[in-house]
Tab-separated table of C-alpha atoms and ligand atoms in Angstrom:
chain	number	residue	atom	x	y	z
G	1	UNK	CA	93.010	6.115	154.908
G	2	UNK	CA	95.418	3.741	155.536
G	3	UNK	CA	98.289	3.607	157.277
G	4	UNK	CA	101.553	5.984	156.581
G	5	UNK	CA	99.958	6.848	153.087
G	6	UNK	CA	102.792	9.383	151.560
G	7	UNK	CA	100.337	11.775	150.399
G	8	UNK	CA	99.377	13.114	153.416
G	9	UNK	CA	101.772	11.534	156.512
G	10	UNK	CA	104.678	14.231	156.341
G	11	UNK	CA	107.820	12.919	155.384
G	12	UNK	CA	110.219	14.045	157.854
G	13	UNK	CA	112.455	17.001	157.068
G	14	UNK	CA	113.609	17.688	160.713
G	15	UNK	CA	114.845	15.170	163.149
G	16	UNK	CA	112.152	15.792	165.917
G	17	UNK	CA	109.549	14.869	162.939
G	18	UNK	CA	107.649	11.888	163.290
G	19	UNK	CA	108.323	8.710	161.151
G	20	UNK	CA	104.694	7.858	160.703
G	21	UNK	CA	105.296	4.310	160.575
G	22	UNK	CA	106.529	4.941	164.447
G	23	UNK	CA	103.336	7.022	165.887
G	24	UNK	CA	101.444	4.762	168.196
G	25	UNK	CA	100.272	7.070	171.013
G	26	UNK	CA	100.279	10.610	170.613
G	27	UNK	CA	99.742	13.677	172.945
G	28	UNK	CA	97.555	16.141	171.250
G	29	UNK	CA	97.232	19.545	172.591
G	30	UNK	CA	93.926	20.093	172.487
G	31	UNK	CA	91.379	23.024	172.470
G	32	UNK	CA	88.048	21.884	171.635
G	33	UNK	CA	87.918	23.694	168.764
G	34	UNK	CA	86.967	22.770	164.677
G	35	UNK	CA	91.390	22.176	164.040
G	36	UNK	CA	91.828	20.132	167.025
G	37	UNK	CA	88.757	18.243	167.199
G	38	UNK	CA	88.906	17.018	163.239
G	39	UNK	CA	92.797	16.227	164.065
G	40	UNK	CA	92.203	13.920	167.175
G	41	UNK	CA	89.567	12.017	165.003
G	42	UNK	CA	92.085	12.137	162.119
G	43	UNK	CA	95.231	11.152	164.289
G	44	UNK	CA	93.057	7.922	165.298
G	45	UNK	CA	92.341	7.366	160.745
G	46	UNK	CA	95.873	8.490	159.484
G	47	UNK	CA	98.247	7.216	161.892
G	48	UNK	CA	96.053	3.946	163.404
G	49	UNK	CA	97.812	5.319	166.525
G	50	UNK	CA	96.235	6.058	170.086
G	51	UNK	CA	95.517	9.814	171.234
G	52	UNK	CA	95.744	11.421	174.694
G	53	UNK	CA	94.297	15.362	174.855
G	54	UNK	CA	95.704	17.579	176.624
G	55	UNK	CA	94.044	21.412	177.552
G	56	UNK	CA	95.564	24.053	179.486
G	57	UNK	CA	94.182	26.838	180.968
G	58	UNK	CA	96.027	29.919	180.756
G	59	UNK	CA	93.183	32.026	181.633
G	60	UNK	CA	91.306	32.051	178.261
G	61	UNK	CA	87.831	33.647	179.049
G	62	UNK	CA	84.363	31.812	179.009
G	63	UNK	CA	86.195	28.461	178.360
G	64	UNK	CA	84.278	25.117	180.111
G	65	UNK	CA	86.802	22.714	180.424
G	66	UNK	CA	84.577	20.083	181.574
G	67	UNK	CA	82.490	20.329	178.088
G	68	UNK	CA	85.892	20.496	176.237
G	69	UNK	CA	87.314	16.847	178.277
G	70	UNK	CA	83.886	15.410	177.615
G	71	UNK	CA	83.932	16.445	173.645
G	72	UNK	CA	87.630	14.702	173.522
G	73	UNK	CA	86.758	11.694	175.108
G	74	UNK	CA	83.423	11.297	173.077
G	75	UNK	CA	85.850	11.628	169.940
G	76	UNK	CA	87.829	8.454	171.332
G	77	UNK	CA	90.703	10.477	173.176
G	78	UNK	CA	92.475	6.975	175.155
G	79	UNK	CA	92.837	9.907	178.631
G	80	UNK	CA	92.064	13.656	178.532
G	81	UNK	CA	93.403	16.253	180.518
G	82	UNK	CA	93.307	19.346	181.649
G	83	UNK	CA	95.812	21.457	183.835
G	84	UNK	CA	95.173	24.779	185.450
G	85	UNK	CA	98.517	26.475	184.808
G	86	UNK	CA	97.233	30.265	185.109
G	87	UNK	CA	99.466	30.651	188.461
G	88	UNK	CA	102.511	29.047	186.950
G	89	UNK	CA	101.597	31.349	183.812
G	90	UNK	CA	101.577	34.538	186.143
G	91	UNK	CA	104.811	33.773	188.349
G	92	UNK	CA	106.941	32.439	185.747
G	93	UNK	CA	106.576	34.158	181.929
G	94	UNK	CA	103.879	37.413	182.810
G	95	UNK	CA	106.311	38.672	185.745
G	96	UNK	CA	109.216	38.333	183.727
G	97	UNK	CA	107.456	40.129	180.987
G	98	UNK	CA	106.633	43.055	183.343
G	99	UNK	CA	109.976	43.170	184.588
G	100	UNK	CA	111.253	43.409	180.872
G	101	UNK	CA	108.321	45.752	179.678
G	102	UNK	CA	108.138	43.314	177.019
G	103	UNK	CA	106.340	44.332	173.890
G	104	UNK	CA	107.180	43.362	170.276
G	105	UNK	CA	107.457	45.146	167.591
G	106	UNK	CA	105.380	48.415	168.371
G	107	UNK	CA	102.324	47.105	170.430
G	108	UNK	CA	102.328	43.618	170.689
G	109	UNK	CA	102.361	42.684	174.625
G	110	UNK	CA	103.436	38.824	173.768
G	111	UNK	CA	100.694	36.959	175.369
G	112	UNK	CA	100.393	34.076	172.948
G	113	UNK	CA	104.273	34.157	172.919
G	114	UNK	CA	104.484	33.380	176.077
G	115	UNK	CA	102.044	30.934	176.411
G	116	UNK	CA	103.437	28.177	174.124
G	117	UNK	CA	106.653	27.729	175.829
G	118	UNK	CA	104.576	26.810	178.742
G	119	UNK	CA	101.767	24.475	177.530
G	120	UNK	CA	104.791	22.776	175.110
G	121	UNK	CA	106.342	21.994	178.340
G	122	UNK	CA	103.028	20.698	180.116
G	123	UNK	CA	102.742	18.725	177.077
G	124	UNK	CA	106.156	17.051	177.326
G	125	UNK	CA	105.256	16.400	181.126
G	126	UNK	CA	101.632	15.186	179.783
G	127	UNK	CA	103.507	13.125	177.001
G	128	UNK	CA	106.078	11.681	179.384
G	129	UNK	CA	103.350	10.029	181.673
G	130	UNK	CA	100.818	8.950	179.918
G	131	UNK	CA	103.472	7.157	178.013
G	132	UNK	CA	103.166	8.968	174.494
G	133	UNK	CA	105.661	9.128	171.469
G	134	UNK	CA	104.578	11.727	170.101
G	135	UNK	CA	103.401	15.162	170.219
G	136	UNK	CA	100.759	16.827	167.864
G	137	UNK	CA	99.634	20.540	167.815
G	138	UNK	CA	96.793	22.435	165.768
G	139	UNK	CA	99.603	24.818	164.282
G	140	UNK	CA	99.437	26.328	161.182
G	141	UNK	CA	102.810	26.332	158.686
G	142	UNK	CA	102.669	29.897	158.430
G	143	UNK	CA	102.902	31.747	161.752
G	144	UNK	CA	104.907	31.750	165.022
G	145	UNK	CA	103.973	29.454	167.358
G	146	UNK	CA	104.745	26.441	165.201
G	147	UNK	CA	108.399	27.609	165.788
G	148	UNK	CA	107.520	28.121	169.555
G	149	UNK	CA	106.323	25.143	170.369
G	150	UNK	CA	108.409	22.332	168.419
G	151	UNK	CA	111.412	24.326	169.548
G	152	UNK	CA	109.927	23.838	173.560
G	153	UNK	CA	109.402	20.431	172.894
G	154	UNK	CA	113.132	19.841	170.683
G	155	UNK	CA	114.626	21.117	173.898
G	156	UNK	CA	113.225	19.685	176.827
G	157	UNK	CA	112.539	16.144	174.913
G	158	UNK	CA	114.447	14.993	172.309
G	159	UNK	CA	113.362	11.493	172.554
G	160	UNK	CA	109.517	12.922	171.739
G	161	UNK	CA	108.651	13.209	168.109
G	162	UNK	CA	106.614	15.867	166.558
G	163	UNK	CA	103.502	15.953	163.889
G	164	UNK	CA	101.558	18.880	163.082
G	165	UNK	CA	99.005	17.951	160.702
G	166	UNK	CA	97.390	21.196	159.756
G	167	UNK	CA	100.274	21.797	158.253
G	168	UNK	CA	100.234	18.656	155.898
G	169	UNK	CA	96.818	17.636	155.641
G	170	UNK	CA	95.730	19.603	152.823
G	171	UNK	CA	92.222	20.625	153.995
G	172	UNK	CA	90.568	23.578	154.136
G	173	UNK	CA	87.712	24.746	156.311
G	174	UNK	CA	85.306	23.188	153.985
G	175	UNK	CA	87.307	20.373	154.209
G	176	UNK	CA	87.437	20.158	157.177
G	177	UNK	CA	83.619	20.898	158.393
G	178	UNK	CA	82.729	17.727	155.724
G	179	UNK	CA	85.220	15.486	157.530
G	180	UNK	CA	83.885	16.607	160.717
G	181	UNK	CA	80.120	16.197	159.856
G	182	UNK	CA	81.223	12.557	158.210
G	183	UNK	CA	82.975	11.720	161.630
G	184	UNK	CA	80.398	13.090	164.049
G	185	UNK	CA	82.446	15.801	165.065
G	186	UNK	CA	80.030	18.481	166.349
G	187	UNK	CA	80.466	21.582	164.346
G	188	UNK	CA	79.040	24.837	166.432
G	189	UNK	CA	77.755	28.138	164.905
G	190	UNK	CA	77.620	29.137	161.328
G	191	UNK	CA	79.606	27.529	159.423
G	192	UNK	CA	79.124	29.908	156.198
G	193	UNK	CA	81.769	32.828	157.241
G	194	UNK	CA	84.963	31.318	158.459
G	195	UNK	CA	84.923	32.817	162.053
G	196	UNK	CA	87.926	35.054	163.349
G	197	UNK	CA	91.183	33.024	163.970
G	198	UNK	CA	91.064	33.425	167.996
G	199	UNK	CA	93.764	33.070	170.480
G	200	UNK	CA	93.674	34.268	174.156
G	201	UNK	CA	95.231	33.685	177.744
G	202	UNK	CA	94.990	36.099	180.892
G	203	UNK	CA	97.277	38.384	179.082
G	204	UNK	CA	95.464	39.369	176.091
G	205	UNK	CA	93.312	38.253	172.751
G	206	UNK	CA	94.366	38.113	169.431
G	207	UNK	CA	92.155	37.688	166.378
G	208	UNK	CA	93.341	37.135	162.775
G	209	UNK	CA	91.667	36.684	159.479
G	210	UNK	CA	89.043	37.647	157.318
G	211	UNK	CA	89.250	41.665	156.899
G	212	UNK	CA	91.885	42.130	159.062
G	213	UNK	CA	93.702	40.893	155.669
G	214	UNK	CA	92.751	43.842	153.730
G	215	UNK	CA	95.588	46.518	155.342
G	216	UNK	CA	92.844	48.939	154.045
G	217	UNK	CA	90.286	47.944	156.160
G	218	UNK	CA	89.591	49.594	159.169
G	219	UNK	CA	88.517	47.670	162.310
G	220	UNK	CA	84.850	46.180	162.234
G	221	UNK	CA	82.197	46.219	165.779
G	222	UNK	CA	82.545	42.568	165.817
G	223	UNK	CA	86.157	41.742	166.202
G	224	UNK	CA	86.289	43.027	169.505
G	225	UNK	CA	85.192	40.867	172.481
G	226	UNK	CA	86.864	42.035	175.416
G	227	UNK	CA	87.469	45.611	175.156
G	228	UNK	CA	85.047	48.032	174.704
G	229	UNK	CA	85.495	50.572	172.033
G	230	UNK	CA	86.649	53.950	173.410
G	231	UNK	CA	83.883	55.881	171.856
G	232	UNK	CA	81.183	53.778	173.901
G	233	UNK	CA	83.460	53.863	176.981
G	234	UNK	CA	82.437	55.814	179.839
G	235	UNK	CA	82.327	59.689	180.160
G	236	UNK	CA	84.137	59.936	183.587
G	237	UNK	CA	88.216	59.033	183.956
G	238	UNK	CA	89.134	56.018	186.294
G	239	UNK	CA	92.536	56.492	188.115
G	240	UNK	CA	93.851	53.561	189.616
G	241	UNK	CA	96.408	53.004	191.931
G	242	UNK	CA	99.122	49.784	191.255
G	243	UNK	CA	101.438	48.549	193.683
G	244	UNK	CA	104.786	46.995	192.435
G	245	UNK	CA	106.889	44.892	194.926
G	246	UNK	CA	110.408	44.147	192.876
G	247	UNK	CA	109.051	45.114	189.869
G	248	UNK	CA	105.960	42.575	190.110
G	249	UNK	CA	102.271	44.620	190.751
G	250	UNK	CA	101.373	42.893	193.755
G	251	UNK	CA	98.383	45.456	195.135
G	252	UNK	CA	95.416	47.081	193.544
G	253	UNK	CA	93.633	50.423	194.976
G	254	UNK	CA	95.688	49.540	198.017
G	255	UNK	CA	94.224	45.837	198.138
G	256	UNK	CA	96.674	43.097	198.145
G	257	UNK	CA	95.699	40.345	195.655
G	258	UNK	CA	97.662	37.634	193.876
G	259	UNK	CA	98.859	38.265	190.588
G	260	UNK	CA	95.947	36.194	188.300
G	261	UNK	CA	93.292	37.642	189.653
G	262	UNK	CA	94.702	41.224	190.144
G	263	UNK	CA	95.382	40.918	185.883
G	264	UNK	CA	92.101	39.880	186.150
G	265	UNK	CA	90.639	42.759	187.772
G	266	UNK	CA	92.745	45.139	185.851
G	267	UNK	CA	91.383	43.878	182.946
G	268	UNK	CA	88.110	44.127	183.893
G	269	UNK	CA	88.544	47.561	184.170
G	270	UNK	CA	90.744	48.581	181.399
G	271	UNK	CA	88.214	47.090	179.214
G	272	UNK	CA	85.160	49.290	180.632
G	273	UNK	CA	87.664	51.998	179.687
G	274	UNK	CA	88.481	50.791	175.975
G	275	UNK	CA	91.724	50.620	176.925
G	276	UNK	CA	94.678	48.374	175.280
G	277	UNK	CA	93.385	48.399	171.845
G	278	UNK	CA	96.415	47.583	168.964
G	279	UNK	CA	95.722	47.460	165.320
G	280	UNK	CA	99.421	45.941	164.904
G	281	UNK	CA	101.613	45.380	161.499
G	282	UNK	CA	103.828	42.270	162.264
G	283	UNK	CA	107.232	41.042	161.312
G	284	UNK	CA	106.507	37.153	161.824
G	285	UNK	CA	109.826	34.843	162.526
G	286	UNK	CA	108.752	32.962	159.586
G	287	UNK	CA	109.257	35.880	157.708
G	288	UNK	CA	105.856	36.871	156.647
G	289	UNK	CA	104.406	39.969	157.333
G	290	UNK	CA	100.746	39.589	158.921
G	291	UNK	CA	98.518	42.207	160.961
G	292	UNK	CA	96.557	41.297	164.240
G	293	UNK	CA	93.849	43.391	166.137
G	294	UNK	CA	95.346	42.785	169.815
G	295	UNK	CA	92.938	43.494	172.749
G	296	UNK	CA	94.853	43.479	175.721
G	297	UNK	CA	93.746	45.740	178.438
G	298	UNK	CA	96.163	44.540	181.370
G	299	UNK	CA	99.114	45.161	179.406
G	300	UNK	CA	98.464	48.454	178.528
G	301	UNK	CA	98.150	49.702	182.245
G	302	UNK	CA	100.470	47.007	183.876
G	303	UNK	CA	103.343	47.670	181.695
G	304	UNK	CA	103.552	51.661	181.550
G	305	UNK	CA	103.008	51.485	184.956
G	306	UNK	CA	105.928	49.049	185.585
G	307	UNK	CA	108.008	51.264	183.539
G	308	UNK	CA	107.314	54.154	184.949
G	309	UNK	CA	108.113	53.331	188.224
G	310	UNK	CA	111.889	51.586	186.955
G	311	UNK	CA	112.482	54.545	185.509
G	312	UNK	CA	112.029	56.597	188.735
G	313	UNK	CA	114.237	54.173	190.404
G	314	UNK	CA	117.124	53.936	188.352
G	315	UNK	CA	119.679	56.068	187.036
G	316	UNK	CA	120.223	57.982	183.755
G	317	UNK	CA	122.870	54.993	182.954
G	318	UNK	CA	120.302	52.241	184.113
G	319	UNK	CA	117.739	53.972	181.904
G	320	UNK	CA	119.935	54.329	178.714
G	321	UNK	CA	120.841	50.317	178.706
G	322	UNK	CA	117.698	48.929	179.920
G	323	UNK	CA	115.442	49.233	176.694
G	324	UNK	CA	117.750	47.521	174.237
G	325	UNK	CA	117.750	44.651	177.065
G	326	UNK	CA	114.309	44.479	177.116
G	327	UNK	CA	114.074	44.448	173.042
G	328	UNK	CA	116.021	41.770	173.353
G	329	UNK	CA	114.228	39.448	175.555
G	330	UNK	CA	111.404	40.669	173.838
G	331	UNK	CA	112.677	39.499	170.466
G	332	UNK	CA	113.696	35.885	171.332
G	333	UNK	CA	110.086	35.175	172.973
G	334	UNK	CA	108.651	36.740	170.136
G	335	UNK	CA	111.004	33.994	167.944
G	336	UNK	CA	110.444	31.442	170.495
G	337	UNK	CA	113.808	30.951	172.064
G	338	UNK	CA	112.498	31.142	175.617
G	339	UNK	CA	114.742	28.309	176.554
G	340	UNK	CA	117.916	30.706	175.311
G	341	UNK	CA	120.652	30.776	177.934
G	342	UNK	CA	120.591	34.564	176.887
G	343	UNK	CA	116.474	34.990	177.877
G	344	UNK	CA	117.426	34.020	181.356
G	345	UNK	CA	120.662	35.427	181.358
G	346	UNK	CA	118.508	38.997	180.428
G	347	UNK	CA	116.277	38.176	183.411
G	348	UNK	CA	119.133	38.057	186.298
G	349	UNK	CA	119.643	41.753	184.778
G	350	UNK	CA	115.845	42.529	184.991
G	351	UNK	CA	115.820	40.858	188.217
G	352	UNK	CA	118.573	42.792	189.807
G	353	UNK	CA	117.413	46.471	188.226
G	354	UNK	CA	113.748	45.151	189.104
G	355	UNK	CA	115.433	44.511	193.182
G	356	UNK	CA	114.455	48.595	193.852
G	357	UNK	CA	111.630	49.073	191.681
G	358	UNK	CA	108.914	49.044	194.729
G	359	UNK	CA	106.161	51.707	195.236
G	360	UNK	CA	102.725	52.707	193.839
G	361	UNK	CA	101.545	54.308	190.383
G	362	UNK	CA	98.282	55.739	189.805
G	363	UNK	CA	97.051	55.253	186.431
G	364	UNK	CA	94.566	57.270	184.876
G	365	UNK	CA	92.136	55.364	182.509
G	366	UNK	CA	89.898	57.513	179.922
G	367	UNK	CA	88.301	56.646	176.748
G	368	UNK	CA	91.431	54.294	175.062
G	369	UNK	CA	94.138	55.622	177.337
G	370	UNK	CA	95.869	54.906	180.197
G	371	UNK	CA	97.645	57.763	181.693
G	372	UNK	CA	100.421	57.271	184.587
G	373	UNK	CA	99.278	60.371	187.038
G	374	UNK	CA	101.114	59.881	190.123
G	375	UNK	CA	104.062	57.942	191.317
G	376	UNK	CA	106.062	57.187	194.531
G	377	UNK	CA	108.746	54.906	195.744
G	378	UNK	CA	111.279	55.149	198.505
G	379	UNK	CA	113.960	54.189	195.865
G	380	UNK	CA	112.978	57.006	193.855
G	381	UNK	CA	116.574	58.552	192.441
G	382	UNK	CA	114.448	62.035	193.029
G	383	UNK	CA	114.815	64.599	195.359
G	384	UNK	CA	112.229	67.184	194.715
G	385	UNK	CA	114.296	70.544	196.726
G	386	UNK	CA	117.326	69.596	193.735
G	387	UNK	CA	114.716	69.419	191.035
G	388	UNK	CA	113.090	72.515	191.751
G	389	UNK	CA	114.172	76.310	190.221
G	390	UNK	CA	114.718	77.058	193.899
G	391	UNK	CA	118.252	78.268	195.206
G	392	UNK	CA	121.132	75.996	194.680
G	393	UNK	CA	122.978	74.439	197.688
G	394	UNK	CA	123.669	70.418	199.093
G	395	UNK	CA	124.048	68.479	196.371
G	396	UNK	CA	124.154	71.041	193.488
G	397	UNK	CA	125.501	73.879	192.840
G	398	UNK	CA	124.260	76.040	189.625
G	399	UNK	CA	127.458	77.934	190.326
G	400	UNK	CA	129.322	74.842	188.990
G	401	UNK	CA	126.821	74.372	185.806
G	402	UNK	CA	129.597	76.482	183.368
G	403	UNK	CA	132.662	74.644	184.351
G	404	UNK	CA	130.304	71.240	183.434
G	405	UNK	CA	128.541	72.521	180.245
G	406	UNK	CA	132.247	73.879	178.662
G	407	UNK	CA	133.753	69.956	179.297
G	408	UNK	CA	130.755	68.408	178.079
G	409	UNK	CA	130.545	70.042	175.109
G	410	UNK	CA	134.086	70.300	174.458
G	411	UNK	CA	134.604	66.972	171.607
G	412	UNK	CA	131.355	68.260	169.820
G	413	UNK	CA	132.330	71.914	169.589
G	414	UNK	CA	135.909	70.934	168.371
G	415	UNK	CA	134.482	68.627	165.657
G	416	UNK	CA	132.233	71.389	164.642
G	417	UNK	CA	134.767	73.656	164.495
G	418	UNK	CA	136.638	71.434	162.168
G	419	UNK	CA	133.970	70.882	160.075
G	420	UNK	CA	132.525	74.326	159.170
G	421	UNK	CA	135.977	76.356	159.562
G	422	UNK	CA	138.427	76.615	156.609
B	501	LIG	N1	100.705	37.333	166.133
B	501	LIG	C1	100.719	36.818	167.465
B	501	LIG	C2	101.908	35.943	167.686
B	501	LIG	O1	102.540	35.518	166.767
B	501	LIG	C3	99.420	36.140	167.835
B	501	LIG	C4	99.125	34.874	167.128
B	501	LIG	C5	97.908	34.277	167.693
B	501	LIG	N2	97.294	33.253	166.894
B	501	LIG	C6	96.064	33.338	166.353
B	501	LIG	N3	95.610	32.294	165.758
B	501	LIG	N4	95.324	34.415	166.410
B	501	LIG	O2	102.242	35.664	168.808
């Protein structure tokens, strides 16, 4: 293949789109996987331009890095990397996301969402000192994180250029397992069934593809990897107790651990439990409409938890705004705006409500579910001698109920009267 051949160098339709004649070193994101590995070989063919790999660690599980910098370097990668960034991951995106009970849609806790953001901008960093002009990704042309991460790297560097060549290449998998066996890529497994399309962090798994196509189809043994299906989870309930510190769990079974590994342990044991399970219909920024099998244990004890507690915290006001705030946010990671003035303009509100929400949830975990079973916090807004059917006196007064009810009501009933009275 020779060099900036039309037919398959993309022509540039954006401005952060590479001119192929211009790629000389590139910064490839890279996972070790079939995609990545054919593209870093391919980058070398198409473009006759240097690569540098980059992998980040976001707390994907059974991952050897070591294997994956050896595999890139083997393949002619000029440096490869590797950055830890599960801390960074934890204090900066998953904390927020607690704080904003982020899910999309109706299930989806955003874990690959808001991952990109973060390993587009250790790319730029990557890209920026190993002296790169580009940046190329294994993205497809049809889902999400395309938009996420061009529109990470569009922000923070306009002076880097963009290729993505999955999405102009024109191979398929067969395609693509020839030009790896022709190029001496290693190809692992069977190579008959196109495997699940796989994406993971410390957050939660996703997997795509194959029957999960067929709406029809209910879920199959094999898809699942991390959770354990409720049916074959065990016969006794779990109840565990978090501990939130401004809004972030910092505390588990009254142990203080830092917030990686206490998603780790949490995750460890929602799984046992078969919880966090989603079998989700999705609205795609792109426009399509696609369904995922989500496994994502943490979330789905973390997050109720979280809420549960802001909820006892703040008032009925705080509680009525709060969720279309948190929609929000969730939306514009979902889109991958994180670097919106309005994301972080949502978080000084999450931050501020989040200031009280301190104190420790138990959390019940049983065959699929998660349960919240107890709660307490010294900013609870709850004072258990007013909530009770006992006598009135301090604060309230059921004496004063009638004079409340008859100027509460009053708008409604004289609307109603008007409409059902000739
Ligand atoms: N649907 C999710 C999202 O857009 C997950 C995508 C993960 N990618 C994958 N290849 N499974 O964030």
């Amino acid at each position: 293949m020779s060099r900036s051949d039309p037919t398959v160098l993309s022509v540039p339709s954006a401005s952060y789109e590479a001119d192929p004649s211009s790629v000389r070193r590139v910064l490839l994101l890279y996972s070790g996987g079939l995609d990545t590995s054919v593209m870093l070989k391919w980058i070398q063919d198409a473009y006759g331009a240097e690569v540098v790999c980059l992998t980040v660690n976001l707390g994907q599980p059974g991952e050897d890095y070591a294997v994956i910098e050896g595999k890139a370097l083997r393949l002619g990668a000029r440096e490869s990397h590797v950055v830890d960034a599960r801390e960074e991951f934890a204090r900066e995106y998953l904390a927020r996301a607690i704080k904003s009970n982020a899910i999309y849609g109706s299930g989806y806790p955003l874990f690959t969402a808001l991952g990109r953001p973060l390993i587009a901008k250790l790319a730029v960093a990557q890209a920026r000192a190993s002296g790169c002009d580009t940046i190329a990704h294994g993205c497809t042309g049809k889902g999400n994180d395309q938009v996420r991460i061009e529109a990470t790297i569009a922000t923070l560097a306009p002076e880097l250029k963009v290729i993505a060549p999955v999405r102009t290449w024109q191979m398929g998998r067969d395609e693509e397992i020839a030009y790896a066996r022709e190029h001496g890529i290693p190809v692992k497994g069977g190579t008959e069934t196109a495997p699940y399309s796989i994406d993971d962090n410390l957050w939660g798994r996703s997997s795509e593809g194959r029957w999960i196509e067929d709406l029809s189809h209910a879920p199959e043994n094999d898809v699942f990897s991390l959770v354990t299906r409720p049916q074959e989870a065990p016969d006794e309930p779990q109840t565990i107790a978090l501990t939130f510190e401004r809004g972030v769990p910092v505390a588990l079974d009254g142990e203080r651990v830092e917030l990686v590994e206490l998603i780790e342990r949490v995750t460890a044991i929602g799984a046992r439990h078969g919880v966090g399970i989603v079998d989700h219909i999705e609205d795609r920024i792109v426009g399509l409409k696609v369904r995922d099998i989500y496994e994502a244990p943490a979330a789905a004890i973390i997050l109720p938890a979280h809420e549960e507690l802001e909820r006892l915290v703040c008032t009925i006001h705080q509680n009525q705004f709060k969720p279309a705030l948190d929609r929000q946010w969730a939306y514009l990671v979902y889109a991958g705006l994180w670097w919106e003035p309005l994301r972080s303009d949502i978080d000084s509100y999450a931050d501020e409500v989040n200031a009280r929400v301190s104190g420790t949830v138990g959390v019940q975990l049983y065959k699929g579910c998660a349960q919240v079973v107890t709660r307490e916090s010294e900013n609870a807004v709850y004072d258990a001698r007013l909530a009770s059917f006992a006598e009135s006196g301090g604060l309230f007064s059921q004496s004063s109920s009638p004079g409340f009810i008859e100027l509460f009501s009053l708008q409604s009933r004289l609307a109603w009267r008007l409409r059902n009275e000739r």
